[in-house]
Short mmCIF file of C-alpha atoms in Angstrom, two decimals:
data_model
loop_
_atom_site.label_atom_id
_atom_site.label_comp_id
_atom_site.label_asym_id
_atom_site.label_seq_id
_atom_site.Cartn_x
_atom_site.Cartn_y
_atom_site.Cartn_z
CA MET F 20 126.54 87.50 111.15
CA SER F 21 128.72 90.15 109.50
CA GLN F 22 128.74 93.74 110.74
CA LYS F 23 127.31 94.91 107.41
CA HIS F 24 124.47 92.41 107.64
CA ALA F 25 123.77 93.47 111.24
CA ARG F 26 123.73 97.17 110.21
CA ASP F 27 121.41 96.44 107.29
CA ARG F 28 119.06 94.46 109.55
CA LEU F 29 119.03 97.28 112.13
CA ARG F 30 118.33 99.84 109.41
CA ALA F 31 115.44 97.75 108.03
CA ASP F 32 114.03 97.22 111.53
CA THR F 33 114.19 100.95 112.26
CA ALA F 34 112.46 101.83 108.98
CA GLU F 35 109.76 99.28 109.76
CA ARG F 36 109.32 100.71 113.26
CA ILE F 37 108.96 104.23 111.83
CA LEU F 38 106.39 103.10 109.27
CA ARG F 39 104.44 101.18 111.89
CA ALA F 40 104.35 104.30 114.08
CA ALA F 41 103.30 106.50 111.15
CA PHE F 42 100.59 104.03 110.18
CA GLU F 43 99.27 103.85 113.74
CA ARG F 44 99.37 107.64 114.08
CA LEU F 45 97.25 108.10 110.97
CA ARG F 46 94.90 105.28 111.98
CA GLU F 47 94.37 106.52 115.53
CA HIS F 48 94.43 110.28 114.86
CA PRO F 49 93.53 110.82 111.18
CA GLU F 50 92.79 114.53 111.65
CA ALA F 51 95.88 115.33 113.78
CA PRO F 52 99.06 116.89 112.39
CA PHE F 53 101.35 114.44 110.61
CA SER F 54 105.05 115.23 110.40
CA HIS F 55 108.47 113.65 110.82
CA GLU F 56 108.61 115.02 114.36
CA VAL F 57 105.21 113.58 115.32
CA VAL F 58 106.10 110.19 113.84
CA ALA F 59 109.49 110.26 115.59
CA GLU F 60 107.81 110.80 118.95
CA GLN F 61 105.34 107.95 118.27
CA ALA F 62 108.18 105.62 117.16
CA GLY F 63 110.46 106.52 120.07
CA VAL F 64 113.28 107.68 117.80
CA SER F 65 114.73 111.06 116.93
CA ALA F 66 113.31 113.18 114.12
CA ARG F 67 116.74 112.99 112.53
CA THR F 68 116.38 109.19 112.34
CA VAL F 69 113.01 109.54 110.61
CA TYR F 70 114.50 112.03 108.12
CA ARG F 71 117.44 109.68 107.48
CA HIS F 72 115.08 106.87 106.49
CA PHE F 73 112.40 109.02 104.84
CA PRO F 74 113.98 112.31 103.69
CA THR F 75 110.71 113.93 102.64
CA GLN F 76 107.12 113.76 103.79
CA ALA F 77 106.35 112.29 100.36
CA ASP F 78 108.69 109.37 101.11
CA LEU F 79 107.05 108.84 104.49
CA VAL F 80 103.49 108.93 103.13
CA ARG F 81 104.40 106.58 100.25
CA GLY F 82 105.79 104.16 102.80
CA VAL F 83 102.58 104.31 104.83
CA TRP F 84 100.47 103.80 101.67
CA GLN F 85 102.48 100.66 101.00
CA GLN F 86 101.90 99.54 104.60
CA LEU F 87 98.16 100.07 104.12
CA ARG F 88 98.20 98.02 100.92
CA ASP F 89 100.23 95.26 102.55
CA ARG F 90 98.04 95.07 105.66
CA THR F 91 94.79 95.04 103.70
CA GLY F 92 96.01 92.67 101.00
CA THR F 93 95.10 95.20 98.33
CA THR F 94 96.05 94.04 94.85
CA TRP F 95 95.55 95.08 91.26
CA PRO F 96 93.51 92.83 88.98
CA ARG F 97 95.61 90.90 86.45
CA THR F 98 92.84 89.38 84.34
CA LEU F 99 89.65 90.72 82.82
CA GLU F 100 87.58 88.28 84.88
CA ALA F 101 89.20 89.47 88.12
CA ILE F 102 88.40 93.18 87.73
CA VAL F 103 84.85 93.22 89.16
CA PRO F 104 85.39 90.78 92.06
CA GLU F 105 88.62 92.54 93.07
CA LEU F 106 86.87 95.91 92.88
CA ARG F 107 84.23 94.71 95.33
CA ALA F 108 86.98 93.34 97.63
CA LEU F 109 88.87 96.64 97.36
CA PHE F 110 85.84 98.66 98.42
CA ALA F 111 85.35 96.29 101.37
CA GLN F 112 88.97 96.99 102.39
CA PHE F 113 88.36 100.73 102.17
CA GLU F 114 85.33 100.30 104.46
CA ARG F 115 87.26 98.24 107.03
CA ASN F 116 89.98 100.91 107.06
CA GLY F 117 87.81 103.96 106.40
CA ALA F 118 89.42 106.50 108.73
CA LEU F 119 92.93 105.50 107.68
CA THR F 120 92.01 105.51 103.98
CA ARG F 121 90.58 109.02 104.32
CA ALA F 122 93.68 110.17 106.21
CA MET F 123 95.90 108.72 103.50
CA LEU F 124 93.86 110.45 100.79
CA ALA F 125 94.29 113.74 102.64
CA ALA F 126 98.06 113.15 102.90
CA ALA F 127 98.49 111.84 99.34
CA PRO F 128 98.84 115.22 97.57
CA ARG F 129 101.91 115.98 99.70
CA ALA F 130 103.43 112.65 98.70
CA ASN F 131 102.76 112.68 94.97
CA TYR F 132 101.39 109.18 95.61
CA ALA F 133 98.72 109.47 92.95
CA ARG F 134 101.37 109.53 90.23
CA ALA F 135 103.35 106.61 91.66
CA GLY F 136 100.30 104.50 92.45
CA SER F 137 98.71 105.26 89.11
CA ALA F 138 101.75 104.05 87.19
CA GLU F 139 101.48 100.66 88.90
CA GLY F 140 97.72 100.59 88.33
CA ARG F 141 98.03 101.51 84.65
CA ALA F 142 100.44 98.62 84.08
CA ALA F 143 98.12 96.18 85.88
CA PHE F 144 95.04 97.33 84.00
CA ARG F 145 96.87 97.18 80.67
CA GLU F 146 97.53 93.53 81.47
CA ALA F 147 93.99 92.80 82.72
CA LEU F 148 92.33 94.61 79.82
CA ALA F 149 94.60 93.13 77.12
CA PRO F 150 91.73 91.31 75.33
CA LEU F 151 89.78 94.58 75.07
CA LEU F 152 92.77 96.77 74.19
CA ALA F 153 93.95 94.74 71.21
CA GLY F 154 93.35 96.56 67.94
CA ARG F 155 92.33 99.85 69.54
CA PRO F 156 94.23 103.04 68.76
CA PRO F 157 96.63 104.13 71.55
CA ALA F 158 94.36 107.01 72.62
CA ALA F 159 91.38 104.64 73.02
CA GLN F 160 93.57 102.21 74.98
CA ARG F 161 94.67 104.96 77.35
CA GLN F 162 91.07 106.10 77.81
CA LEU F 163 89.82 102.62 78.73
CA VAL F 164 92.67 102.06 81.19
CA ALA F 165 92.07 105.50 82.74
CA GLN F 166 88.35 104.86 83.17
CA CYS F 167 88.97 101.57 84.95
CA LEU F 168 91.75 103.02 87.08
CA ALA F 169 89.52 105.92 88.18
CA ILE F 170 86.77 103.56 89.33
CA TYR F 171 89.22 101.16 91.02
CA SER F 172 90.44 103.78 93.49
CA ALA F 173 90.14 105.19 96.97
CA PRO F 174 89.16 108.64 95.63
CA PHE F 175 86.20 107.07 93.77
CA TRP F 176 85.18 105.21 96.95
CA GLN F 177 85.39 108.46 98.92
CA LEU F 178 83.38 110.32 96.28
CA LEU F 179 80.59 107.75 96.35
CA ARG F 180 80.54 107.58 100.16
CA GLU F 181 80.76 111.30 100.93
CA ARG F 182 79.32 113.13 97.97
CA GLY F 183 76.91 110.37 96.97
CA PRO F 184 76.20 110.02 99.86
CA LEU F 185 75.93 106.25 99.65
CA CYS F 186 76.16 103.63 102.38
CA ALA F 187 78.98 101.08 102.15
CA GLY F 188 77.05 98.43 100.21
CA ALA F 189 75.49 100.96 97.84
CA ALA F 190 78.89 102.53 97.14
CA ALA F 191 80.35 99.14 96.22
CA ASP F 192 77.32 98.36 94.05
CA ALA F 193 77.62 101.72 92.29
CA ALA F 194 81.33 101.18 91.63
CA VAL F 195 80.68 97.69 90.26
CA ALA F 196 77.86 99.04 88.04
CA ALA F 197 80.15 101.79 86.72
CA MET F 198 82.96 99.33 86.04
CA GLN F 199 80.59 96.85 84.40
CA ALA F 200 79.21 99.61 82.14
CA VAL F 201 82.72 100.59 81.05
CA LEU F 202 83.68 96.95 80.39
CA ASP F 203 80.41 96.20 78.56
CA ALA F 204 80.87 99.25 76.33
CA ALA F 205 84.44 98.19 75.59
CA ARG F 206 83.32 94.63 74.76
CA ALA F 207 80.62 95.98 72.44
CA SER F 208 83.16 98.04 70.54
CA VAL F 209 85.97 95.50 70.18
CA PRO F 210 87.59 96.29 66.82
CA SER F 211 87.14 93.66 64.12
CA PRO F 212 90.32 92.01 63.00
CA THR F 213 91.65 93.48 59.80
CA PRO F 214 91.37 90.92 57.01
CA PRO F 215 94.69 89.96 55.44
CA PRO F 216 95.46 91.61 52.08
CA ARG F 217 94.62 89.51 49.01
#
């Protein structure tokens, strides 16, 4: 193994160790302070090492969000038929990881995660909704994608659970009903194909 390969492997292992510690810290103590120094202590490394791998708190929180998605198997729907079943599965994941999901939502504004995660979600929903987007003006396309993205989200789950206040099953049912209503309305208003000129 070359020295460069060994250094790269050590760097990757250290980053993984830091993220694992940050993830565990948020999972075990969601209300406690979360900083590079706290994560460094949990990971058994120096704060300088954490800063080297994750220069800002935004970088650190984005890394933990990705860990959460990887551990829970969270995905974006890629077909129209997959949207509702994957939404129900997503809400089940939020329930299984409720404290951590809430902690991540609290940390997300510091990480600008909403913007990064939403870009990925918009692309996925544009793909999944392709049959319903065809022929619509760009503004109507953006609106449909935004509606679906808002429902397919941890903030929507939290809103239903805490402000609803709905139990886990009722929150998932409400989200599915909202998504189904949006999709049904979009299906009902699919633009007719323009006839070819004579």
